PDB file of C-alpha atoms in Angstrom:
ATOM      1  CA  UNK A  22       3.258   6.212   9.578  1.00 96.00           C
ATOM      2  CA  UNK A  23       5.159   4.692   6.516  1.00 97.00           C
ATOM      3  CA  UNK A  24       3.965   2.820   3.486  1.00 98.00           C
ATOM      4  CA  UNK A  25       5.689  -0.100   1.745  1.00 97.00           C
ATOM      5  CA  UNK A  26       5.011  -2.473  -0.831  1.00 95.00           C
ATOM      6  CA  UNK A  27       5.938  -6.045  -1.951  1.00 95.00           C
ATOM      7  CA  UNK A  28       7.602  -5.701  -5.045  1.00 93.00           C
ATOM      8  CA  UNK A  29      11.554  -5.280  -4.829  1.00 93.00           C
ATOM      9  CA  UNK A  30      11.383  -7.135  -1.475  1.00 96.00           C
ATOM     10  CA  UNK A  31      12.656 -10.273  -0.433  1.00 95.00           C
ATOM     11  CA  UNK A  32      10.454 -11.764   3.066  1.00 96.00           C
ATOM     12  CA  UNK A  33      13.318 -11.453   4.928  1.00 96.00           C
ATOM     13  CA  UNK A  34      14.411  -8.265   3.764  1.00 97.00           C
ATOM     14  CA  UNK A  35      10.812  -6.779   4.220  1.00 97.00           C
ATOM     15  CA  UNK A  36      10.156  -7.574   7.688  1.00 97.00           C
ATOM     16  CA  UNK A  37      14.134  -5.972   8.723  1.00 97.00           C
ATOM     17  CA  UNK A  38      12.658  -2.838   6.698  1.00 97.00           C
ATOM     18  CA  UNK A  39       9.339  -3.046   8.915  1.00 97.00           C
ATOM     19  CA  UNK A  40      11.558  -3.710  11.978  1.00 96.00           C
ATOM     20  CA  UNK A  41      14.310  -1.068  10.932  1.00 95.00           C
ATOM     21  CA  UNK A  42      10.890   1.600  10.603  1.00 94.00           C
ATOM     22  CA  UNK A  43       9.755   0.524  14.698  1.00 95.00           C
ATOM     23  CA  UNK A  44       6.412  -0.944  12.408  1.00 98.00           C
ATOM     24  CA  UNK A  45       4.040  -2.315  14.880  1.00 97.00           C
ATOM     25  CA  UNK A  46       0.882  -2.534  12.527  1.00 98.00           C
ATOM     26  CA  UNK A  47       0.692  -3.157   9.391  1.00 98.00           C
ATOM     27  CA  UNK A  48      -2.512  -1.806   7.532  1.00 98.00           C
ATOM     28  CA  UNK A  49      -3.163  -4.603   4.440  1.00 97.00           C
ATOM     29  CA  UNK A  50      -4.756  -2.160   1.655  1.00 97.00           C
ATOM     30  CA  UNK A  51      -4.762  -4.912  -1.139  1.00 95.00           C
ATOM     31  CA  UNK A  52      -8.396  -6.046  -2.120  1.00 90.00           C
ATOM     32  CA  UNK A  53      -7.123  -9.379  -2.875  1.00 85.00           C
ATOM     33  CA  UNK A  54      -4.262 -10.193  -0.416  1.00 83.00           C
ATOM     34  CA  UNK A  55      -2.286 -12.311  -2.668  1.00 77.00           C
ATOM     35  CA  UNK A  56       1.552 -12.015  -5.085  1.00 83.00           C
ATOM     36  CA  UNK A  57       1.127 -14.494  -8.228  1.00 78.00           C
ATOM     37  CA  UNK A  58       4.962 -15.765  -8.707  1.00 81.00           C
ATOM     38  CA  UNK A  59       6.990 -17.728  -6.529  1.00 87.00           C
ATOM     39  CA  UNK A  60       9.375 -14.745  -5.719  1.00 88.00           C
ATOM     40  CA  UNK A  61       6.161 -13.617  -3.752  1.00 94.00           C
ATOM     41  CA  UNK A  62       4.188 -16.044  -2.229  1.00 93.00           C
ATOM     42  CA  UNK A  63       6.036 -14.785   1.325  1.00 96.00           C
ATOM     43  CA  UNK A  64       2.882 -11.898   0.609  1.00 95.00           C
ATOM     44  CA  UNK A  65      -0.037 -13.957   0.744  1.00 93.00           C
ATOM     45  CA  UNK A  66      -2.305 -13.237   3.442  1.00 93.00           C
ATOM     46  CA  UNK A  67      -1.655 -16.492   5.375  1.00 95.00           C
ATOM     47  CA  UNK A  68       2.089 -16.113   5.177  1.00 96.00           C
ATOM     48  CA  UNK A  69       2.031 -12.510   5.698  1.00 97.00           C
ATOM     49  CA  UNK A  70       0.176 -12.522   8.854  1.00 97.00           C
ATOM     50  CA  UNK A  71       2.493 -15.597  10.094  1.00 97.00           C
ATOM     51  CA  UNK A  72       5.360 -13.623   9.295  1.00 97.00           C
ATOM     52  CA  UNK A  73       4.344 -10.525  11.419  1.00 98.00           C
ATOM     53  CA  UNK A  74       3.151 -12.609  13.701  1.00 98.00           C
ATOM     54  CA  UNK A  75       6.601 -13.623  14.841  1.00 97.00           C
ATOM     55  CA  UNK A  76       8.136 -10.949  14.165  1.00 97.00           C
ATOM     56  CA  UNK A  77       5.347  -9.638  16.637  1.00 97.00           C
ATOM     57  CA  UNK A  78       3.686  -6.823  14.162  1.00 98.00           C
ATOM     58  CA  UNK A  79       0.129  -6.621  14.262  1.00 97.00           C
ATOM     59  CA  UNK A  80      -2.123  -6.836  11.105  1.00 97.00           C
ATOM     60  CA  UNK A  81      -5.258  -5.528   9.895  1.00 97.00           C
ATOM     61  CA  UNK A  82      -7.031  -5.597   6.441  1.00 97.00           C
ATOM     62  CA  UNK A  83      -8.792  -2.459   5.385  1.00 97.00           C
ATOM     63  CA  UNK A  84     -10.149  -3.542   2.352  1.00 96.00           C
ATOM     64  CA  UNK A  85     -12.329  -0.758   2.301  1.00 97.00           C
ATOM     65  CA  UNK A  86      -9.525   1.267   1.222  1.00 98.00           C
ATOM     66  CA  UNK A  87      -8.852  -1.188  -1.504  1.00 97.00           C
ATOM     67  CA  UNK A  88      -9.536  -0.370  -5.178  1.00 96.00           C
ATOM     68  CA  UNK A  89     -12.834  -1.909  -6.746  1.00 95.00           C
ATOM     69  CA  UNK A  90     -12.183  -4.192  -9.429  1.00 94.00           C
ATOM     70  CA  UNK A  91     -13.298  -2.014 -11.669  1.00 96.00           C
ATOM     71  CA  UNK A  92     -10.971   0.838 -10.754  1.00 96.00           C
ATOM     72  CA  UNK A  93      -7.809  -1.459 -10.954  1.00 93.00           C
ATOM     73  CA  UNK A  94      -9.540  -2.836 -14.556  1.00 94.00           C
ATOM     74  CA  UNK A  95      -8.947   1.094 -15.488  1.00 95.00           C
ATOM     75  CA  UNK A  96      -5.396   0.973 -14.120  1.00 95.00           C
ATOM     76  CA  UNK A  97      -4.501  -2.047 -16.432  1.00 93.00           C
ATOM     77  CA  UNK A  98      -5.984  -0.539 -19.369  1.00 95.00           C
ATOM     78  CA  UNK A  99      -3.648   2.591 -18.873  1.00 94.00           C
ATOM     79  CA  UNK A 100      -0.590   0.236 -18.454  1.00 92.00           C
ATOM     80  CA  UNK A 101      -1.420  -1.438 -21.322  1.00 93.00           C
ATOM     81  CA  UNK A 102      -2.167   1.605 -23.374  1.00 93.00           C
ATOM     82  CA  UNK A 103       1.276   3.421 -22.151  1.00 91.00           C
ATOM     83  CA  UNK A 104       3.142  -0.491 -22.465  1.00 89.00           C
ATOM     84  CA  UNK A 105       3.940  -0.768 -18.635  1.00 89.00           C
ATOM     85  CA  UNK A 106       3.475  -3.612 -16.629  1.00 81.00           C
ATOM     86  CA  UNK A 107       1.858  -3.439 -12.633  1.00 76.00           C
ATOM     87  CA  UNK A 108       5.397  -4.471 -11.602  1.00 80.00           C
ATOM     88  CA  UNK A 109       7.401  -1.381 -13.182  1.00 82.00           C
ATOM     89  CA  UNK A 110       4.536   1.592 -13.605  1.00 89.00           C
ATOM     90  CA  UNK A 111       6.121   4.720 -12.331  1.00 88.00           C
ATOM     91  CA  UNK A 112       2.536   6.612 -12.198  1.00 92.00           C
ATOM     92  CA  UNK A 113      -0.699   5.993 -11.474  1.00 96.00           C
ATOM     93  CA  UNK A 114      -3.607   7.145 -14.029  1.00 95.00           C
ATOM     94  CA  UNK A 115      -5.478  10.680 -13.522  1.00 96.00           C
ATOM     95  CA  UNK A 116      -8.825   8.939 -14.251  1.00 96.00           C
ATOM     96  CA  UNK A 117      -7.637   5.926 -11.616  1.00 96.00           C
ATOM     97  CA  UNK A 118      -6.663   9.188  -9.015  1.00 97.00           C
ATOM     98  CA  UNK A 119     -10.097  11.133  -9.534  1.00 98.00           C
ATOM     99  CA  UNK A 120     -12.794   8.118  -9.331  1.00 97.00           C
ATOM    100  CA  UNK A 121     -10.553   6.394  -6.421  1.00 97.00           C
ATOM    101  CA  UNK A 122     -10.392   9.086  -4.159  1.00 98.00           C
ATOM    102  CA  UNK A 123     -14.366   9.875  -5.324  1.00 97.00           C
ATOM    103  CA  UNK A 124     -15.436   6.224  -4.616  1.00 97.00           C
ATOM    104  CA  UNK A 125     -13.061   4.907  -2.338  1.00 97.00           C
ATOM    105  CA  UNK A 126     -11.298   7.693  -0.075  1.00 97.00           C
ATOM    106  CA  UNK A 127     -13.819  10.132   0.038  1.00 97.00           C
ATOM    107  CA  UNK A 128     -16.780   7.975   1.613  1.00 96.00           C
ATOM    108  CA  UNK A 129     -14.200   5.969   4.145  1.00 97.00           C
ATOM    109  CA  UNK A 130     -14.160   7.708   7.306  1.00 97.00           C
ATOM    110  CA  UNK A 131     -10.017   8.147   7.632  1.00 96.00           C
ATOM    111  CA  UNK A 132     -10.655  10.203  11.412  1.00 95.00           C
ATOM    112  CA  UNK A 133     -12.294   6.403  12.735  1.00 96.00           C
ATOM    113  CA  UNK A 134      -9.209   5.039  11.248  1.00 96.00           C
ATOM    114  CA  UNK A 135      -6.789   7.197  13.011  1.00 95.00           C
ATOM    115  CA  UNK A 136      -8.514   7.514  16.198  1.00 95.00           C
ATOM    116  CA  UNK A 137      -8.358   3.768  16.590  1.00 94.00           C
ATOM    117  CA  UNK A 138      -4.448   3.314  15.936  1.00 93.00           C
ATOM    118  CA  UNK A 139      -2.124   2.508  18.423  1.00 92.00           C
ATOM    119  CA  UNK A 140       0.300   5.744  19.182  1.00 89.00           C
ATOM    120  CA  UNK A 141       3.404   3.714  20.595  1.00 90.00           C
ATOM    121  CA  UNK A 142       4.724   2.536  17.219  1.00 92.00           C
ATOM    122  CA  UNK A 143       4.891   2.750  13.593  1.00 97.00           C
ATOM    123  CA  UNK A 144       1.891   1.858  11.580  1.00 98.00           C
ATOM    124  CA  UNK A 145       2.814   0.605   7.945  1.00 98.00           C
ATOM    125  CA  UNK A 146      -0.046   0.766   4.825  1.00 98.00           C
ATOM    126  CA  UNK A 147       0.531  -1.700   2.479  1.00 97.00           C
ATOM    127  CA  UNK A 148       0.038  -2.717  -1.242  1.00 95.00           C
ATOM    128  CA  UNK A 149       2.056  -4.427  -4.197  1.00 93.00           C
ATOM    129  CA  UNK A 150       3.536  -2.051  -6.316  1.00 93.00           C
ATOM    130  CA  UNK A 151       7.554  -0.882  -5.214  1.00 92.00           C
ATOM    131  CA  UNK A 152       7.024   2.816  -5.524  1.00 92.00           C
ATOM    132  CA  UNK A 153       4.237   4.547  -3.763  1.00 95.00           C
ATOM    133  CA  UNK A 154       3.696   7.004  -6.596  1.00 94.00           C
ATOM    134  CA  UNK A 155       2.077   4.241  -8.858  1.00 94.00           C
ATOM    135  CA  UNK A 156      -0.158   2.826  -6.222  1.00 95.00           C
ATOM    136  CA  UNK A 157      -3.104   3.894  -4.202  1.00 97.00           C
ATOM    137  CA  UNK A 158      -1.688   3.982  -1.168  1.00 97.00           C
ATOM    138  CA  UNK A 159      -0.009   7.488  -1.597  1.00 97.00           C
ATOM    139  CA  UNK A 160      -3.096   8.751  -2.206  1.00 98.00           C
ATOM    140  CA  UNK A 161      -4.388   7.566   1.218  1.00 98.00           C
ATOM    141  CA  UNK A 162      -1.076   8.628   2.453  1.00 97.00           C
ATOM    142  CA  UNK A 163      -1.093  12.095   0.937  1.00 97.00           C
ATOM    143  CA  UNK A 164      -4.552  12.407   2.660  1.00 97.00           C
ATOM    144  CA  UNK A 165      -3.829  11.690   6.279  1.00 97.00           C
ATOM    145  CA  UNK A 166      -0.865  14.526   5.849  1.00 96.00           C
ATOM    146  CA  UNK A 167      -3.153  17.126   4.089  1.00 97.00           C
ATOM    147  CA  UNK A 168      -6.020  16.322   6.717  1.00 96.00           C
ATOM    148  CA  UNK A 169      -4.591  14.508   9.806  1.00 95.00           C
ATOM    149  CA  UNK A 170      -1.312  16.095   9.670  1.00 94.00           C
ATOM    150  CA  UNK A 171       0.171  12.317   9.986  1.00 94.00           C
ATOM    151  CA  UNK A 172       3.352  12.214   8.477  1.00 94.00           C
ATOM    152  CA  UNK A 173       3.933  10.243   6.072  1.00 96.00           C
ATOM    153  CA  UNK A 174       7.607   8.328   4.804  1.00 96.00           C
ATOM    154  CA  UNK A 175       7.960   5.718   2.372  1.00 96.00           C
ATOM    155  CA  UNK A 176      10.392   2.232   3.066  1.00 96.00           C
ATOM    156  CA  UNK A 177      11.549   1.066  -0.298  1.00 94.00           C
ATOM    157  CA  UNK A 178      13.636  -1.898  -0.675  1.00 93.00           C
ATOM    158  CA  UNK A 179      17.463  -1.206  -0.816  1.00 81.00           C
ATOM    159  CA  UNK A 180      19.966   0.571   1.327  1.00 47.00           C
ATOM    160  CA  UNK A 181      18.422   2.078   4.090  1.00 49.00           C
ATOM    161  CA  UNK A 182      19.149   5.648   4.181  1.00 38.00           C
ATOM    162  CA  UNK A 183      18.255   5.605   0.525  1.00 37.00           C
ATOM    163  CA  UNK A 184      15.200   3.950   0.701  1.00 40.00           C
ATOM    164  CA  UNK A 185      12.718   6.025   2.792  1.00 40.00           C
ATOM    165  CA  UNK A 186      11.502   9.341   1.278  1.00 45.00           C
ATOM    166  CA  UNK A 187       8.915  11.743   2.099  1.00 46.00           C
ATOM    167  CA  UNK A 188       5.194  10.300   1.037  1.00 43.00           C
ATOM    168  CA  UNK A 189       2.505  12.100  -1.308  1.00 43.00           C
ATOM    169  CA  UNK A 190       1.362  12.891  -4.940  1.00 35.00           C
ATOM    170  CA  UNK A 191       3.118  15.824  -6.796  1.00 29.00           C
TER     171      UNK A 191
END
């Protein structure tokens, strides 16, 4: 399993990283599945999904492993408090960490998810931000390692030997 995001990415430089990591499913963990800006429209749902369509890599939203509204309204407020935009936070709130994984990870049932994925390739989970660390889905990452023992790498855009490193909250 790897995760990847959209920021840092051009489309066609995203789906040779997917390719590159043998992705055959990507997991959608975005509540709302689209990019504002033109440098990003390639993410939007519709274009996504065209996208992986030919470049034959299945997708599924899980928005039940998306953040509630509420819970990325607490994420803003800590950006704005610490003066850090969605596009270059580094971290991801304590408060955001404890009441996601209390409402969100802790009541989805990850073993249904697992047991249901395909074992011949790659599966991706994806959100926006570049780095893992300052979005949710290292926590769900750090959780199928801990509990699943699924490991877990991370494709970031750039050179590829540079850009995948090992998955999970310190």
């Amino acid at each position: 399993m790897v995760t990847i995001g959209v920021y840092g990415f051009a489309a066609d430089a995203f789906l040779e990283k997917l390719a590159d990591g043998d992705v055959g499913l990507l997991l959608d963990l975005r509540q709302r599945r689209g990019v504002r800006g033109p440098d990003y429209s390639w993410a939007n749902s519709a274009r996504l999904q065209r996208a992986l369509a030919e470049a034959d890599v299945g997708y599924r939203h899980v928005k039940e492993l998306a953040p509630t509204t509420e819970l990325r309204q607490l994420q803003y407020r800590e950006d704005d408090r610490l003066g850090v935009g969605k596009r270059n936070r580094v971290a991801l709130a304590p408060a955001y960490v404890e009441r996601y994984t209390r409402e969100v990870l802790d009541s989805f049932d990850l073993g249904a998810l697992v047991a249901e994925l395909p074992d011949d390739s790659t599966i991706a989970l994806l959100c926006v931000e570049r780095d893992p660390e300052a979005c949710h889905r290292s926590l769900v990452a750090a959780r199928l390692r801990a509990e699943y023992g699924v490991p877990v790498k991370d494709l970031r855009p750039g050179s590829l030997l540079g850009s995948i490193g090992e998955s999970g909250v310190e």
